[in-house]
PDB file of C-alpha atoms in Angstrom:
ATOM      1  CA  GLN A   1      13.822   0.721   5.593  1.00  0.00           C
ATOM      2  CA  LEU A   2      10.086   0.698   5.572  1.00  0.00           C
ATOM      3  CA  ALA A   3       7.698   0.546   8.522  1.00  0.00           C
ATOM      4  CA  GLU A   4       4.128  -0.147   8.068  1.00  0.00           C
ATOM      5  CA  SER A   5       1.370   0.795  10.720  1.00  0.00           C
ATOM      6  CA  GLY A   6      -2.321   1.253  11.062  1.00  0.00           C
ATOM      7  CA  GLY A   7      -3.404  -2.392  10.678  1.00  0.00           C
ATOM      8  CA  GLY A   8      -6.018  -4.025  12.780  1.00  0.00           C
ATOM      9  CA  LEU A   9      -9.421  -5.389  12.987  1.00  0.00           C
ATOM     10  CA  VAL A  10     -12.521  -3.661  11.518  1.00  0.00           C
ATOM     11  CA  GLN A  11     -16.011  -4.571  10.664  1.00  0.00           C
ATOM     12  CA  ALA A  12     -17.100  -4.750   7.045  1.00  0.00           C
ATOM     13  CA  GLY A  13     -18.067  -1.242   5.710  1.00  0.00           C
ATOM     14  CA  GLY A  14     -15.524   0.458   8.017  1.00  0.00           C
ATOM     15  CA  SER A  15     -12.413   2.334   7.207  1.00  0.00           C
ATOM     16  CA  LEU A  16      -8.748   2.032   8.081  1.00  0.00           C
ATOM     17  CA  ARG A  17      -5.731   4.111   7.148  1.00  0.00           C
ATOM     18  CA  LEU A  18      -2.231   2.548   6.712  1.00  0.00           C
ATOM     19  CA  SER A  19       0.916   4.440   6.986  1.00  0.00           C
ATOM     20  CA  CYS A  20       4.337   3.580   5.759  1.00  0.00           C
ATOM     21  CA  ALA A  21       7.394   5.492   7.057  1.00  0.00           C
ATOM     22  CA  ALA A  22      10.603   5.296   5.124  1.00  0.00           C
ATOM     23  CA  SER A  23      14.078   5.990   6.345  1.00  0.00           C
ATOM     24  CA  GLY A  24      16.774   7.698   4.206  1.00  0.00           C
ATOM     25  CA  ARG A  25      17.133  10.746   2.209  1.00  0.00           C
ATOM     26  CA  THR A  26      15.948   9.600  -1.170  1.00  0.00           C
ATOM     27  CA  PHE A  27      12.287   8.881  -0.516  1.00  0.00           C
ATOM     28  CA  ARG A  28      11.159  11.296  -3.170  1.00  0.00           C
ATOM     29  CA  SER A  29      13.197   9.504  -5.758  1.00  0.00           C
ATOM     30  CA  TYR A  30      11.028   6.330  -5.647  1.00  0.00           C
ATOM     31  CA  ALA A  31       7.555   5.271  -6.591  1.00  0.00           C
ATOM     32  CA  MET A  32       5.745   3.775  -3.650  1.00  0.00           C
ATOM     33  CA  GLY A  33       3.129   1.126  -3.434  1.00  0.00           C
ATOM     34  CA  TRP A  34       1.055  -1.371  -1.541  1.00  0.00           C
ATOM     35  CA  PHE A  35       0.742  -5.099  -2.071  1.00  0.00           C
ATOM     36  CA  ARG A  36      -1.334  -7.578  -0.030  1.00  0.00           C
ATOM     37  CA  GLN A  37      -1.421 -11.370   0.605  1.00  0.00           C
ATOM     38  CA  ALA A  38      -4.232 -13.249   1.962  1.00  0.00           C
ATOM     39  CA  PRO A  39      -3.760 -16.698   3.542  1.00  0.00           C
ATOM     40  CA  GLY A  40      -3.475 -19.353   0.734  1.00  0.00           C
ATOM     41  CA  LYS A  41      -3.525 -16.746  -2.035  1.00  0.00           C
ATOM     42  CA  GLU A  42      -0.923 -15.273  -4.226  1.00  0.00           C
ATOM     43  CA  ARG A  43       0.343 -11.808  -3.453  1.00  0.00           C
ATOM     44  CA  GLU A  44      -1.831  -9.157  -5.020  1.00  0.00           C
ATOM     45  CA  PHE A  45      -0.993  -5.638  -6.231  1.00  0.00           C
ATOM     46  CA  VAL A  46      -3.260  -2.956  -4.567  1.00  0.00           C
ATOM     47  CA  ALA A  47      -2.036   0.432  -5.401  1.00  0.00           C
ATOM     48  CA  ALA A  48       0.850   2.582  -6.433  1.00  0.00           C
ATOM     49  CA  VAL A  49       1.886   6.210  -6.498  1.00  0.00           C
ATOM     50  CA  SER A  50       4.472   8.174  -8.578  1.00  0.00           C
ATOM     51  CA  ARG A  51       7.380   9.937  -7.125  1.00  0.00           C
ATOM     52  CA  SER A  52       5.646  13.247  -7.007  1.00  0.00           C
ATOM     53  CA  GLY A  53       2.259  11.852  -5.877  1.00  0.00           C
ATOM     54  CA  GLY A  54       0.673  13.142  -9.096  1.00  0.00           C
ATOM     55  CA  VAL A  55      -0.076   9.737 -10.684  1.00  0.00           C
ATOM     56  CA  THR A  56      -1.739   6.888  -8.947  1.00  0.00           C
ATOM     57  CA  ASN A  57      -2.742   3.326 -10.098  1.00  0.00           C
ATOM     58  CA  TYR A  58      -5.104   0.833  -8.409  1.00  0.00           C
ATOM     59  CA  ALA A  59      -6.167  -2.755  -8.652  1.00  0.00           C
ATOM     60  CA  ASP A  60      -9.651  -3.072  -9.984  1.00  0.00           C
ATOM     61  CA  SER A  61     -10.676  -4.893  -6.812  1.00  0.00           C
ATOM     62  CA  VAL A  62     -10.042  -1.615  -4.738  1.00  0.00           C
ATOM     63  CA  LYS A  63     -10.695   1.155  -7.145  1.00  0.00           C
ATOM     64  CA  GLY A  64     -13.024   3.608  -5.716  1.00  0.00           C
ATOM     65  CA  ARG A  65     -12.679   2.435  -2.237  1.00  0.00           C
ATOM     66  CA  PHE A  66      -8.895   2.756  -1.499  1.00  0.00           C
ATOM     67  CA  THR A  67      -6.748   5.970  -1.857  1.00  0.00           C
ATOM     68  CA  ILE A  68      -3.058   6.082  -2.040  1.00  0.00           C
ATOM     69  CA  SER A  69      -1.102   9.260  -1.300  1.00  0.00           C
ATOM     70  CA  ARG A  70       2.272  10.277  -0.041  1.00  0.00           C
ATOM     71  CA  ASP A  71       3.848  13.137   1.937  1.00  0.00           C
ATOM     72  CA  ASN A  72       7.441  13.542   0.672  1.00  0.00           C
ATOM     73  CA  ALA A  73       8.304  15.873   3.554  1.00  0.00           C
ATOM     74  CA  LYS A  74       7.389  13.274   6.039  1.00  0.00           C
ATOM     75  CA  LYS A  75       8.734  10.420   4.002  1.00  0.00           C
ATOM     76  CA  THR A  76       5.458   8.554   4.296  1.00  0.00           C
ATOM     77  CA  VAL A  77       2.878   6.866   2.040  1.00  0.00           C
ATOM     78  CA  TYR A  78      -0.603   6.298   3.028  1.00  0.00           C
ATOM     79  CA  LEU A  79      -3.432   3.930   2.090  1.00  0.00           C
ATOM     80  CA  GLN A  80      -6.858   5.037   3.054  1.00  0.00           C
ATOM     81  CA  MET A  81      -9.227   2.155   2.851  1.00  0.00           C
ATOM     82  CA  ASN A  82     -12.944   2.711   2.926  1.00  0.00           C
ATOM     83  CA  SER A  83     -15.916   0.398   2.594  1.00  0.00           C
ATOM     84  CA  LEU A  84     -13.826  -2.539   3.579  1.00  0.00           C
ATOM     85  CA  LYS A  85     -14.914  -6.019   2.790  1.00  0.00           C
ATOM     86  CA  PRO A  86     -14.005  -9.327   4.337  1.00  0.00           C
ATOM     87  CA  GLU A  87     -12.087 -10.261   1.161  1.00  0.00           C
ATOM     88  CA  ASP A  88      -9.791  -7.268   1.910  1.00  0.00           C
ATOM     89  CA  THR A  89      -8.456  -9.309   4.751  1.00  0.00           C
ATOM     90  CA  ALA A  90      -4.711  -9.840   4.262  1.00  0.00           C
ATOM     91  CA  VAL A  91      -1.175  -8.784   5.226  1.00  0.00           C
ATOM     92  CA  TYR A  92      -0.541  -5.546   3.638  1.00  0.00           C
ATOM     93  CA  TYR A  93       3.023  -4.615   2.499  1.00  0.00           C
ATOM     94  CA  CYS A  94       4.432  -1.175   1.660  1.00  0.00           C
ATOM     95  CA  GLY A  95       7.100  -1.081  -1.046  1.00  0.00           C
ATOM     96  CA  LEU A  96       9.325   1.173  -3.033  1.00  0.00           C
ATOM     97  CA  SER A  97      10.967   1.106  -6.499  1.00  0.00           C
ATOM     98  CA  GLY A  98      12.287   3.300  -9.290  1.00  0.00           C
ATOM     99  CA  PHE A  99       9.068   2.858 -11.320  1.00  0.00           C
ATOM    100  CA  MET A 100       5.390   2.282 -10.746  1.00  0.00           C
ATOM    101  CA  SER A 101       5.402  -0.590 -13.205  1.00  0.00           C
ATOM    102  CA  ASP A 102       7.903  -2.435 -11.186  1.00  0.00           C
ATOM    103  CA  LEU A 103       5.720  -2.102  -8.132  1.00  0.00           C
ATOM    104  CA  GLN A 104       2.742  -3.347 -10.082  1.00  0.00           C
ATOM    105  CA  SER A 105       4.706  -6.355 -11.050  1.00  0.00           C
ATOM    106  CA  GLY A 106       5.867  -6.989  -7.405  1.00  0.00           C
ATOM    107  CA  ARG A 107       9.547  -5.853  -7.952  1.00  0.00           C
ATOM    108  CA  GLY A 108      10.969  -3.654  -5.403  1.00  0.00           C
ATOM    109  CA  TYR A 109      11.899  -3.387  -1.731  1.00  0.00           C
ATOM    110  CA  TRP A 110       9.069  -4.393   0.642  1.00  0.00           C
ATOM    111  CA  GLY A 111       8.508  -3.871   4.409  1.00  0.00           C
ATOM    112  CA  GLN A 112       7.504  -6.514   6.791  1.00  0.00           C
ATOM    113  CA  GLY A 113       3.768  -5.934   6.394  1.00  0.00           C
ATOM    114  CA  THR A 114       0.799  -5.197   8.685  1.00  0.00           C
ATOM    115  CA  GLN A 115      -2.295  -7.361   9.148  1.00  0.00           C
ATOM    116  CA  ILE A 116      -5.753  -6.258   8.233  1.00  0.00           C
ATOM    117  CA  THR A 117      -8.714  -8.223   9.249  1.00  0.00           C
ATOM    118  CA  VAL A 118     -12.247  -7.342   8.177  1.00  0.00           C
ATOM    119  CA  SER A 119     -15.082  -9.209   9.904  1.00  0.00           C
ATOM    120  CA  SER A 120     -18.472  -9.741   8.279  1.00  0.00           C
TER     121      SER A 120
END
């Protein structure tokens, strides 16, 4: 089970940090990632991190602004979002899968999501 938190309303240029807490004893066995979906738009890959946390991958739209990380001891994955833009407004979903490539393709197990709204 995955539980996202940290969403909310922020002004453009601001920062937020999302957290996703996982239950179960095999957290470190999975790659973790974040997707987002804005109203009327298709779901979009945001970022993924490998099982150890040593490898990360980002969508071009967030590269240099967002940072994904994980703490395997806490069974938590984070998404630090800086320099937020109105176009970052979406529901953000945390997910896990055996491989980062699966997450990038949208395959995996996903949480319920948390809303991020960036005002201009």
